[in-house]
Tab-separated table of C-alpha atoms in Angstrom:
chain	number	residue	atom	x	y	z
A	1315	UNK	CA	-50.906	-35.084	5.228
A	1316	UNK	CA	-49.399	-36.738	8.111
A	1317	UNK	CA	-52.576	-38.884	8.974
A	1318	UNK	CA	-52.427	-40.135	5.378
A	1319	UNK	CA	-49.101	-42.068	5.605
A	1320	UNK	CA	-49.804	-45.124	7.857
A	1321	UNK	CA	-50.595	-46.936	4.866
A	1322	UNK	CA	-46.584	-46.643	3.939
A	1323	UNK	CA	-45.593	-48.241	7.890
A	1324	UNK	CA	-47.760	-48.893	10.574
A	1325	UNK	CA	-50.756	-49.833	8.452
A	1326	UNK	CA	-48.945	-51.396	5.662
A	1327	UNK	CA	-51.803	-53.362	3.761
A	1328	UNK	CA	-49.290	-56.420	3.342
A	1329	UNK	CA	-47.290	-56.532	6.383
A	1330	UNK	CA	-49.980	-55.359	8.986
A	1331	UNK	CA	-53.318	-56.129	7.075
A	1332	UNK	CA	-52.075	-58.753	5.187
A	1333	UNK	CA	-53.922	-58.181	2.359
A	1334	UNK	CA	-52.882	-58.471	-1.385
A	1335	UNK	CA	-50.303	-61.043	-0.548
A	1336	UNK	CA	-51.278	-63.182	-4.040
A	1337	UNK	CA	-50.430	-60.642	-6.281
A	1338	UNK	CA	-47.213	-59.897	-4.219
A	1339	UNK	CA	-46.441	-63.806	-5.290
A	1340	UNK	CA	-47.269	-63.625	-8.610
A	1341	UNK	CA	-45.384	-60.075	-9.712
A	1342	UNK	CA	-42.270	-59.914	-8.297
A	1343	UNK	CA	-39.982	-61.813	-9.789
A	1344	UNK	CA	-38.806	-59.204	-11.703
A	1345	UNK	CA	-38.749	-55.152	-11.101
A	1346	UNK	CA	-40.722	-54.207	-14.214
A	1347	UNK	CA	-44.090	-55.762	-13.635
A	1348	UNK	CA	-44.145	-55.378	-10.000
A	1349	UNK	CA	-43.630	-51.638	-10.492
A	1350	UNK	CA	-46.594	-51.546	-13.326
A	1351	UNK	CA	-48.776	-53.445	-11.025
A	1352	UNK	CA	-47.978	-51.154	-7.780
A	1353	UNK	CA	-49.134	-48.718	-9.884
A	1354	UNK	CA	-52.044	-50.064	-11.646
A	1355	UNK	CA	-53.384	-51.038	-8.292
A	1356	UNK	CA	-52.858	-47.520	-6.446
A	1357	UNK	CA	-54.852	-45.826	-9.750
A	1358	UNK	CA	-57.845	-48.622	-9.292
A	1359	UNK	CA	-57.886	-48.214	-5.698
A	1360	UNK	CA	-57.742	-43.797	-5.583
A	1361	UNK	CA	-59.993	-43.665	-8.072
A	1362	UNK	CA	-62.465	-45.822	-7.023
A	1363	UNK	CA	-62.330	-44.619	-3.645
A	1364	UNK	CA	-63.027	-41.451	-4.654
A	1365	UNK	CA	-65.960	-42.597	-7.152
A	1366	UNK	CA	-67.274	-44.933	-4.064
A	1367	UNK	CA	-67.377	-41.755	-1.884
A	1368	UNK	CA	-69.151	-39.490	-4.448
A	1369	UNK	CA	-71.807	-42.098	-4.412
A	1370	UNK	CA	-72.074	-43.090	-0.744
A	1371	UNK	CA	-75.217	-41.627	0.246
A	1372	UNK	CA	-76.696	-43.252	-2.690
A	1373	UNK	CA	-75.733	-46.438	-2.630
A	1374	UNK	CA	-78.570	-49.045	-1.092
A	1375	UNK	CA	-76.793	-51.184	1.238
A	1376	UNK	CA	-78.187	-54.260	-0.137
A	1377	UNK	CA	-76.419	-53.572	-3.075
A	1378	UNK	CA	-72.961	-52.187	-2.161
A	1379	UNK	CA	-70.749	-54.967	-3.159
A	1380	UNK	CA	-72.214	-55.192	-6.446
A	1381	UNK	CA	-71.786	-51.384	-7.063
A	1382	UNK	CA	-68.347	-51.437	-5.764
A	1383	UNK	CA	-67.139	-54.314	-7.812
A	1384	UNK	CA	-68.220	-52.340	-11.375
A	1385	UNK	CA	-66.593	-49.179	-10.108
A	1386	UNK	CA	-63.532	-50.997	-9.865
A	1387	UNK	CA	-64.008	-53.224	-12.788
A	1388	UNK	CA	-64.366	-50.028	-14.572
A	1389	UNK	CA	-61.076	-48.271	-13.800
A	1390	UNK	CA	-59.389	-52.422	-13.909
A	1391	UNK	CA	-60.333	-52.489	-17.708
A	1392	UNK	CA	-59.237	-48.955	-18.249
A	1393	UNK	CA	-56.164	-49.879	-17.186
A	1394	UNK	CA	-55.461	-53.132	-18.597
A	1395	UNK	CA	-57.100	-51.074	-22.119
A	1396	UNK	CA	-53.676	-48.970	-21.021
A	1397	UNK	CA	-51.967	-51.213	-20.203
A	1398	UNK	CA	-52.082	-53.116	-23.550
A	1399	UNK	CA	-51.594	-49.652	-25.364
A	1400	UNK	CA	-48.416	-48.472	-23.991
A	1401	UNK	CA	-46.627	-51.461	-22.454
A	1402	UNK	CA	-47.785	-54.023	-24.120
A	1403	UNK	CA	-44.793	-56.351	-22.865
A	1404	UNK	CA	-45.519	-55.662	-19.503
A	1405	UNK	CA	-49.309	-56.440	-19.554
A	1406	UNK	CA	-48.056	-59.734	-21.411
A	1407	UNK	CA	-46.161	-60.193	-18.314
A	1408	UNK	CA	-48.872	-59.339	-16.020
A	1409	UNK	CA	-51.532	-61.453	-17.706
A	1410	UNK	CA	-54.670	-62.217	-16.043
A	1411	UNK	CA	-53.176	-60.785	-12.596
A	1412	UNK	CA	-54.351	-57.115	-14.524
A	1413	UNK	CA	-58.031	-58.485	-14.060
A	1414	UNK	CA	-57.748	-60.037	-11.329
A	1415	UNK	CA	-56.896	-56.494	-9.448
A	1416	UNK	CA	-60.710	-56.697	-9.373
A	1417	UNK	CA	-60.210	-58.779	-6.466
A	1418	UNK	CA	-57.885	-57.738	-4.516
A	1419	UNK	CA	-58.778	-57.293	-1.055
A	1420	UNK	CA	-57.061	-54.281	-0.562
A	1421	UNK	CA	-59.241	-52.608	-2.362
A	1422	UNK	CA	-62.283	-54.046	-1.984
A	1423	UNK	CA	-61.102	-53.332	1.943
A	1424	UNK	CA	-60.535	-49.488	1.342
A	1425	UNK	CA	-64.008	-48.912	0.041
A	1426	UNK	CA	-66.414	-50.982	2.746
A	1427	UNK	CA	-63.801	-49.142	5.275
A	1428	UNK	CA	-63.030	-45.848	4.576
A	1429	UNK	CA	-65.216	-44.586	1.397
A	1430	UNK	CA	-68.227	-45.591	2.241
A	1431	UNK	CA	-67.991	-43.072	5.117
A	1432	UNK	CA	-65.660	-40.255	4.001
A	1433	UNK	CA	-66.108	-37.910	1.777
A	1434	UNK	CA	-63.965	-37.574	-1.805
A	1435	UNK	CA	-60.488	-36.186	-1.057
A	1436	UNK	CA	-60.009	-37.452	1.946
A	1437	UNK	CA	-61.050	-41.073	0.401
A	1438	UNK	CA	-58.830	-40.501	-2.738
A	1439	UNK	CA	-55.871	-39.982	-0.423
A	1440	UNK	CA	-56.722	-43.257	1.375
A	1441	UNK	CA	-56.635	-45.372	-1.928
A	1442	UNK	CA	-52.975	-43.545	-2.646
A	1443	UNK	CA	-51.472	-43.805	0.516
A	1444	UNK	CA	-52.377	-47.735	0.377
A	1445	UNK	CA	-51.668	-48.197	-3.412
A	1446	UNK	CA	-48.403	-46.705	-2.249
A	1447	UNK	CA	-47.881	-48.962	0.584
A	1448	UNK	CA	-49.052	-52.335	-1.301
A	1449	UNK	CA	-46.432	-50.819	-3.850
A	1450	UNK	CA	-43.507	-50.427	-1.628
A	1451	UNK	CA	-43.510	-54.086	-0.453
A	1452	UNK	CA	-43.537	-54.908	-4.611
A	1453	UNK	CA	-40.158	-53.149	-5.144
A	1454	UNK	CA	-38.341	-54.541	-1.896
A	1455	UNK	CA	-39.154	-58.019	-2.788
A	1456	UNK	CA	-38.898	-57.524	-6.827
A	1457	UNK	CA	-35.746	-56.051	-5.855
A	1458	UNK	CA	-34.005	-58.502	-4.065
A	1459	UNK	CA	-35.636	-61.414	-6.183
A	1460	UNK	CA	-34.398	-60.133	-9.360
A	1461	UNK	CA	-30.760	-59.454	-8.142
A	1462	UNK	CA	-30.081	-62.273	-6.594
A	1463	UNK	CA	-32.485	-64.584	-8.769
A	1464	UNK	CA	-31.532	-63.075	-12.683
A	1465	UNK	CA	-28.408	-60.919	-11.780
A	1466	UNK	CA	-30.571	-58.252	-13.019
A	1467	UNK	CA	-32.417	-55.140	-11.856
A	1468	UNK	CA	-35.195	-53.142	-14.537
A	1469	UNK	CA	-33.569	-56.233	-16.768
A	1470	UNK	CA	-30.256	-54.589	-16.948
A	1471	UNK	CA	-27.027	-56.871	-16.002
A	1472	UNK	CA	-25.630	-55.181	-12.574
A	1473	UNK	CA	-23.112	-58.237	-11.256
A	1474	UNK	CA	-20.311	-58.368	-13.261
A	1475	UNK	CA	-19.094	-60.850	-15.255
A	1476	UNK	CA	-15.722	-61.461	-13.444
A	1477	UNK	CA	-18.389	-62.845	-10.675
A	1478	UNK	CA	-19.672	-65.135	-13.365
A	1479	UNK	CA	-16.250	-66.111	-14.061
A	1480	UNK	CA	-15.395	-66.463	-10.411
A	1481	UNK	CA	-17.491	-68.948	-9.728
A	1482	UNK	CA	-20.887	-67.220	-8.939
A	1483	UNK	CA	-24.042	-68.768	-9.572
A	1484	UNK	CA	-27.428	-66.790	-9.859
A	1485	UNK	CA	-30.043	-68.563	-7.032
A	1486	UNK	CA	-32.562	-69.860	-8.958
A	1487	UNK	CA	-34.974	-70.683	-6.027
A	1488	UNK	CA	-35.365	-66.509	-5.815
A	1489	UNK	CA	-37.473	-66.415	-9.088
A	1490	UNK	CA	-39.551	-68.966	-7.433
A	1491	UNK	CA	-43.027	-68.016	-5.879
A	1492	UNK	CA	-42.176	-69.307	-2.644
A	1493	UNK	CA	-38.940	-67.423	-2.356
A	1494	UNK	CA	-41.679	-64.022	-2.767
A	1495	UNK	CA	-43.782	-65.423	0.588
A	1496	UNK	CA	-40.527	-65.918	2.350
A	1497	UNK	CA	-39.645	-62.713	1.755
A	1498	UNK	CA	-42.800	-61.107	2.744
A	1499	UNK	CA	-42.635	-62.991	5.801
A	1500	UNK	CA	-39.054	-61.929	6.641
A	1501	UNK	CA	-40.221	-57.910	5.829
A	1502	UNK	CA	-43.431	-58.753	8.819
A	1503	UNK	CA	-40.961	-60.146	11.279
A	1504	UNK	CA	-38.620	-57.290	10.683
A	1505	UNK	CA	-42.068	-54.866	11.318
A	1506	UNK	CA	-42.677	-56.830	14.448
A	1507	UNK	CA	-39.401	-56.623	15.588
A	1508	UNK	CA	-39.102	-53.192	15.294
A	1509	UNK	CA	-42.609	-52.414	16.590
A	1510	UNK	CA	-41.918	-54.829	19.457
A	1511	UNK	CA	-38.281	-52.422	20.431
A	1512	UNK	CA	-40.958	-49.779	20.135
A	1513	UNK	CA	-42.881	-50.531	23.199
């Protein structure tokens, strides 16, 4: 199980691979969506890891990509199908970032480098364990842009209103996309810098 986790630190598709980062933009201002999405993308990319690797030694080369992309337009409509089922508020929320999952490099990443050349489980694990990671880096950011941006967490008031009445202000500039990359940026230098004491 061990070798599956680097996904969740050293290997972190965001902070190391730098992958995903749009959606990591788009998402986070609140907790909600960001968790729906974290999710959404770690069932698109397990499962069609796992359907990749079932199918590796029949896939022509010249053709990959193309197979690839409707595997995981497959599972991205069944999940945006779910999506707009069960939480229909949050796939408002989401909008066309849902569909555009069919993108997303991570993804697209874990199948030309891992399922095209492992078998099932071990490929299923892989599109997890980097769901998971792409997901962890959603809540820390949603978390801190929410709280400090809305006052909110999950949409629930958590700073009091004798704050209000003190004189505090929610930052506005948190609930703005560039707030998101600034954060992601601070989380890599924080990586580095504890990589770099490390060595």
């Amino acid at each position: 199980m061990k070798k599956y986790l680097g996904p969740l630190s050293k290997d972190n598709p965001i902070l190391v691979q730098i992958l995903g980062v749009c959606s990591a933009l788009a998402v986070t201002a609140q907790m909600k969506p960001a968790v729906v999405m974290a999710l959404s993308v770690t069932v698109v990319c397990a499962c069609s890891n796992f359907i990749i690797s079932l199918m590796r030694n029949t896939i022509p080369p010249r053709i990959r990509i193309i197979v690839q992309l409707l595997v995981v337009s497959f599972f991205v409509i069944l999940v945006d199908q779910v999506l707009q089922a069960v939480l229909y508020d949050v796939s408002k929320m989401l909008s066309v970032f849902v569909g555009l999952i069919i993108t997303n490099c991570i993804i697209m990443g874990r199948l030309e480098a891992f399922a095209l050349s492992h078998k099932p489980f071990p490929s299923f694990m892989d599109g997890v364990m980097n769901g998971l990671g792409y997901g962890l880096v959603l809540v820390i950011v949603s978390f801190f842009r929410e709280l400090l941006g809305s006052g909110t967490l999950w949409n629930h008031p958590v700073i009091p209103q004798s704050m209000y009445n003190a004189g505090y202000l929610n930052n506005g500039l948190m609930i703005l996309p560039p707030m998101a990359l600034i954060l992601v940026g601070t989380l890599i230098w924080i990586k580095n810098a504890k990589l770099g004491k490390a060595k």
